[in-house]
PDB file of C-alpha atoms in Angstrom:
ATOM      1  CA  GLN A  65      39.825 -43.400  18.614  1.00  0.00           C
ATOM      2  CA  THR A  66      38.666 -40.340  20.765  1.00  0.00           C
ATOM      3  CA  SER A  67      38.854 -38.114  17.723  1.00  0.00           C
ATOM      4  CA  ASN A  68      36.787 -40.668  15.620  1.00  0.00           C
ATOM      5  CA  GLN A  69      34.150 -40.695  18.378  1.00  0.00           C
ATOM      6  CA  GLU A  70      34.001 -36.948  18.600  1.00  0.00           C
ATOM      7  CA  LEU A  71      33.823 -36.625  14.746  1.00  0.00           C
ATOM      8  CA  ALA A  72      30.915 -39.286  14.712  1.00  0.00           C
ATOM      9  CA  SER A  73      29.108 -37.367  17.448  1.00  0.00           C
ATOM     10  CA  ALA A  74      29.608 -34.050  15.554  1.00  0.00           C
ATOM     11  CA  ASN A  75      28.168 -35.732  12.364  1.00  0.00           C
ATOM     12  CA  ARG A  76      25.029 -37.070  14.271  1.00  0.00           C
ATOM     13  CA  ARG A  77      24.500 -33.452  15.608  1.00  0.00           C
ATOM     14  CA  LEU A  78      24.845 -31.911  12.155  1.00  0.00           C
ATOM     15  CA  SER A  79      22.583 -34.690  10.689  1.00  0.00           C
ATOM     16  CA  ASP A  80      19.977 -33.993  13.320  1.00  0.00           C
ATOM     17  CA  PHE A  81      20.264 -30.260  12.941  1.00  0.00           C
ATOM     18  CA  ILE A  82      19.970 -30.507   9.158  1.00  0.00           C
ATOM     19  CA  GLU A  83      16.656 -32.798   9.479  1.00  0.00           C
ATOM     20  CA  HIS A  84      15.208 -30.273  11.975  1.00  0.00           C
ATOM     21  CA  LYS A  85      15.856 -27.394   9.378  1.00  0.00           C
ATOM     22  CA  GLN A  86      14.327 -29.449   6.588  1.00  0.00           C
ATOM     23  CA  GLN A  87      11.157 -30.133   8.667  1.00  0.00           C
ATOM     24  CA  GLN A  88      10.910 -26.522   9.588  1.00  0.00           C
ATOM     25  CA  PHE A  89      11.431 -25.416   5.794  1.00  0.00           C
ATOM     26  CA  SER A  90       8.714 -28.030   4.797  1.00  0.00           C
ATOM     27  CA  LEU A  91       6.247 -26.691   7.459  1.00  0.00           C
ATOM     28  CA  SER A  92       6.982 -23.072   6.291  1.00  0.00           C
ATOM     29  CA  ALA A  93       6.311 -23.936   2.623  1.00  0.00           C
ATOM     30  CA  THR A  94       3.031 -25.651   3.660  1.00  0.00           C
ATOM     31  CA  ASN A  95       1.977 -22.798   5.768  1.00  0.00           C
ATOM     32  CA  LEU A  96       2.850 -20.245   2.750  1.00  0.00           C
ATOM     33  CA  ASP A  97       0.645 -22.584   0.493  1.00  0.00           C
ATOM     34  CA  VAL A  98      -2.212 -22.317   2.907  1.00  0.00           C
ATOM     35  CA  VAL A  99      -1.832 -18.529   3.202  1.00  0.00           C
ATOM     36  CA  LEU A 100      -1.678 -18.018  -0.494  1.00  0.00           C
ATOM     37  CA  ASP A 101      -4.799 -20.360  -1.055  1.00  0.00           C
ATOM     38  CA  VAL A 102      -6.660 -18.165   1.618  1.00  0.00           C
ATOM     39  CA  LEU A 103      -5.820 -14.928  -0.010  1.00  0.00           C
ATOM     40  CA  ARG A 104      -6.506 -16.241  -3.541  1.00  0.00           C
ATOM     41  CA  TYR A 105     -10.082 -17.523  -2.459  1.00  0.00           C
ATOM     42  CA  ILE A 106     -11.291 -15.147   0.322  1.00  0.00           C
ATOM     43  CA  PRO A 107     -14.628 -13.717  -0.572  1.00  0.00           C
ATOM     44  CA  CYS A 108     -13.238 -10.086  -0.856  1.00  0.00           C
ATOM     45  CA  ALA A 109     -11.274  -8.775  -3.691  1.00  0.00           C
ATOM     46  CA  LEU A 110      -7.653  -8.029  -3.005  1.00  0.00           C
ATOM     47  CA  ILE A 111      -5.042  -6.289  -5.027  1.00  0.00           C
ATOM     48  CA  GLY A 112      -1.460  -5.822  -4.011  1.00  0.00           C
ATOM     49  CA  LEU A 113       0.542  -2.949  -5.641  1.00  0.00           C
ATOM     50  CA  ASP A 114       4.231  -2.219  -5.727  1.00  0.00           C
ATOM     51  CA  GLN A 115       5.644   1.277  -5.042  1.00  0.00           C
ATOM     52  CA  SER A 116       5.007   2.090  -8.705  1.00  0.00           C
ATOM     53  CA  THR A 117       1.330   1.131  -8.407  1.00  0.00           C
ATOM     54  CA  HIS A 118       1.928  -1.920 -10.658  1.00  0.00           C
ATOM     55  CA  VAL A 119      -0.143  -5.003  -9.749  1.00  0.00           C
ATOM     56  CA  SER A 120       1.911  -7.354  -7.724  1.00  0.00           C
ATOM     57  CA  PHE A 121      -1.000  -9.694  -6.530  1.00  0.00           C
ATOM     58  CA  ILE A 122      -4.545 -10.097  -7.603  1.00  0.00           C
ATOM     59  CA  ASN A 123      -6.909 -12.665  -6.039  1.00  0.00           C
ATOM     60  CA  GLU A 124      -9.606 -14.683  -7.717  1.00  0.00           C
ATOM     61  CA  LYS A 125     -12.491 -12.416  -6.401  1.00  0.00           C
ATOM     62  CA  ALA A 126     -10.857  -9.431  -7.972  1.00  0.00           C
ATOM     63  CA  VAL A 127     -10.416 -11.066 -11.274  1.00  0.00           C
ATOM     64  CA  GLU A 128     -14.033 -12.040 -11.231  1.00  0.00           C
ATOM     65  CA  LEU A 129     -15.255  -8.513 -10.129  1.00  0.00           C
ATOM     66  CA  PHE A 130     -13.306  -6.680 -12.860  1.00  0.00           C
ATOM     67  CA  ASN A 131     -13.482  -9.369 -15.455  1.00  0.00           C
ATOM     68  CA  THR A 132      -9.756  -8.970 -15.709  1.00  0.00           C
ATOM     69  CA  ASN A 133      -8.514 -12.488 -16.921  1.00  0.00           C
ATOM     70  CA  GLN A 134      -5.851 -10.889 -18.964  1.00  0.00           C
ATOM     71  CA  ILE A 135      -4.115  -8.838 -16.222  1.00  0.00           C
ATOM     72  CA  ILE A 136      -0.494  -9.625 -16.192  1.00  0.00           C
ATOM     73  CA  LEU A 137       1.369  -9.138 -12.926  1.00  0.00           C
ATOM     74  CA  GLY A 138       3.532  -6.028 -13.157  1.00  0.00           C
ATOM     75  CA  GLU A 139       1.077  -4.004 -15.341  1.00  0.00           C
ATOM     76  CA  GLY A 140       0.175  -0.548 -14.225  1.00  0.00           C
ATOM     77  CA  LEU A 141      -3.143  -0.333 -12.026  1.00  0.00           C
ATOM     78  CA  LYS A 142      -4.047   3.040 -14.003  1.00  0.00           C
ATOM     79  CA  ARG A 143      -3.908   1.230 -17.238  1.00  0.00           C
ATOM     80  CA  VAL A 144      -5.723  -2.059 -16.356  1.00  0.00           C
ATOM     81  CA  ILE A 145      -8.415  -0.822 -13.782  1.00  0.00           C
ATOM     82  CA  PRO A 146      -8.389   2.878 -13.953  1.00  0.00           C
ATOM     83  CA  VAL A 147     -11.495   3.197 -11.644  1.00  0.00           C
ATOM     84  CA  LEU A 148      -9.352   1.699  -8.838  1.00  0.00           C
ATOM     85  CA  TYR A 149      -6.419   3.976  -9.606  1.00  0.00           C
ATOM     86  CA  GLU A 150      -8.616   6.943  -9.233  1.00  0.00           C
ATOM     87  CA  HIS A 151      -9.858   5.800  -5.871  1.00  0.00           C
ATOM     88  CA  LEU A 152      -6.330   5.076  -4.675  1.00  0.00           C
ATOM     89  CA  VAL A 153      -5.302   8.622  -5.613  1.00  0.00           C
ATOM     90  CA  ASN A 154      -8.483  10.301  -4.258  1.00  0.00           C
ATOM     91  CA  VAL A 155      -9.452   8.328  -1.171  1.00  0.00           C
ATOM     92  CA  PRO A 156      -7.233   8.818   1.848  1.00  0.00           C
ATOM     93  CA  GLU A 157      -5.531   5.799   3.287  1.00  0.00           C
ATOM     94  CA  ASN A 158      -7.418   3.769   5.882  1.00  0.00           C
ATOM     95  CA  GLU A 159     -10.741   5.532   4.866  1.00  0.00           C
ATOM     96  CA  SER A 160     -13.548   3.474   3.473  1.00  0.00           C
ATOM     97  CA  LYS A 161     -15.387   4.636   0.173  1.00  0.00           C
ATOM     98  CA  GLU A 162     -18.208   3.247  -1.607  1.00  0.00           C
ATOM     99  CA  LEU A 163     -17.665   2.133  -5.179  1.00  0.00           C
ATOM    100  CA  ILE A 164     -20.172   0.700  -7.844  1.00  0.00           C
ATOM    101  CA  VAL A 165     -18.661  -1.989 -10.236  1.00  0.00           C
ATOM    102  CA  GLY A 166     -21.161  -3.413 -12.571  1.00  0.00           C
ATOM    103  CA  ASN A 167     -24.319  -3.696 -10.506  1.00  0.00           C
ATOM    104  CA  LYS A 168     -22.199  -4.251  -7.164  1.00  0.00           C
ATOM    105  CA  LYS A 169     -21.925  -1.753  -4.404  1.00  0.00           C
ATOM    106  CA  LEU A 170     -18.617  -2.282  -2.791  1.00  0.00           C
ATOM    107  CA  ASN A 171     -16.562  -0.705   0.043  1.00  0.00           C
ATOM    108  CA  PHE A 172     -13.255   0.296  -1.080  1.00  0.00           C
ATOM    109  CA  TYR A 173     -10.378   0.557   1.460  1.00  0.00           C
ATOM    110  CA  TRP A 174      -6.470   0.616   0.867  1.00  0.00           C
ATOM    111  CA  ALA A 175      -3.533   0.827   3.171  1.00  0.00           C
ATOM    112  CA  THR A 176       0.169   0.780   3.015  1.00  0.00           C
ATOM    113  CA  MET A 177       2.005  -2.408   4.082  1.00  0.00           C
ATOM    114  CA  ASP A 178       3.988  -2.105   7.302  1.00  0.00           C
ATOM    115  CA  VAL A 179       6.792  -4.249   6.095  1.00  0.00           C
ATOM    116  CA  SER A 180       9.372  -3.119   3.787  1.00  0.00           C
ATOM    117  CA  SER A 181       9.092  -4.870   0.519  1.00  0.00           C
ATOM    118  CA  THR A 182      10.091  -4.187  -3.123  1.00  0.00           C
ATOM    119  CA  VAL A 183       7.137  -6.432  -4.143  1.00  0.00           C
ATOM    120  CA  LEU A 184       4.163  -5.198  -2.181  1.00  0.00           C
ATOM    121  CA  ASP A 185       3.764  -1.778  -0.983  1.00  0.00           C
ATOM    122  CA  LYS A 186      -0.126  -1.346  -0.829  1.00  0.00           C
ATOM    123  CA  ILE A 187      -2.982  -3.396  -0.499  1.00  0.00           C
ATOM    124  CA  MET A 188      -6.535  -2.727  -1.634  1.00  0.00           C
ATOM    125  CA  ILE A 189      -9.548  -4.475  -0.392  1.00  0.00           C
ATOM    126  CA  LEU A 190     -12.980  -4.464  -1.950  1.00  0.00           C
ATOM    127  CA  LYS A 191     -15.823  -6.041  -0.116  1.00  0.00           C
ATOM    128  CA  GLU A 192     -19.495  -6.322  -1.105  1.00  0.00           C
ATOM    129  CA  ALA A 193     -21.561  -3.679   0.755  1.00  0.00           C
ATOM    130  CA  PHE A 194     -24.745  -5.239   2.236  1.00  0.00           C
ATOM    131  CA  GLU A 195     -27.648  -3.051   3.129  1.00  0.00           C
TER     132      GLU A 195
END
């Protein structure tokens, strides 16, 4: 009888633990969705690159700015947006540089991500320059 009570108690604790972990997972998934929505629709163009300068992430503003509806994640930046590749190569990290795209004047900036990831190595930010 004592063993059955201990087993029932252990099952309750395990059930509570699993429920708690499921709630944490659900909150994390919701937070991730919120962050992705913010990154997609922030009013700056964002482009994430992997270590080989292939596009890993591109938000809506960047698609609109470069008229790149056909970009497939994993394509090389040099091929799909050569002007950005040239800036990436020629502008030092963490230094802002003016860039003209179409009739828009933009501030271009790039940085290496501080986290070790095989998916995202660099982030490029392009923001309209207001005079």
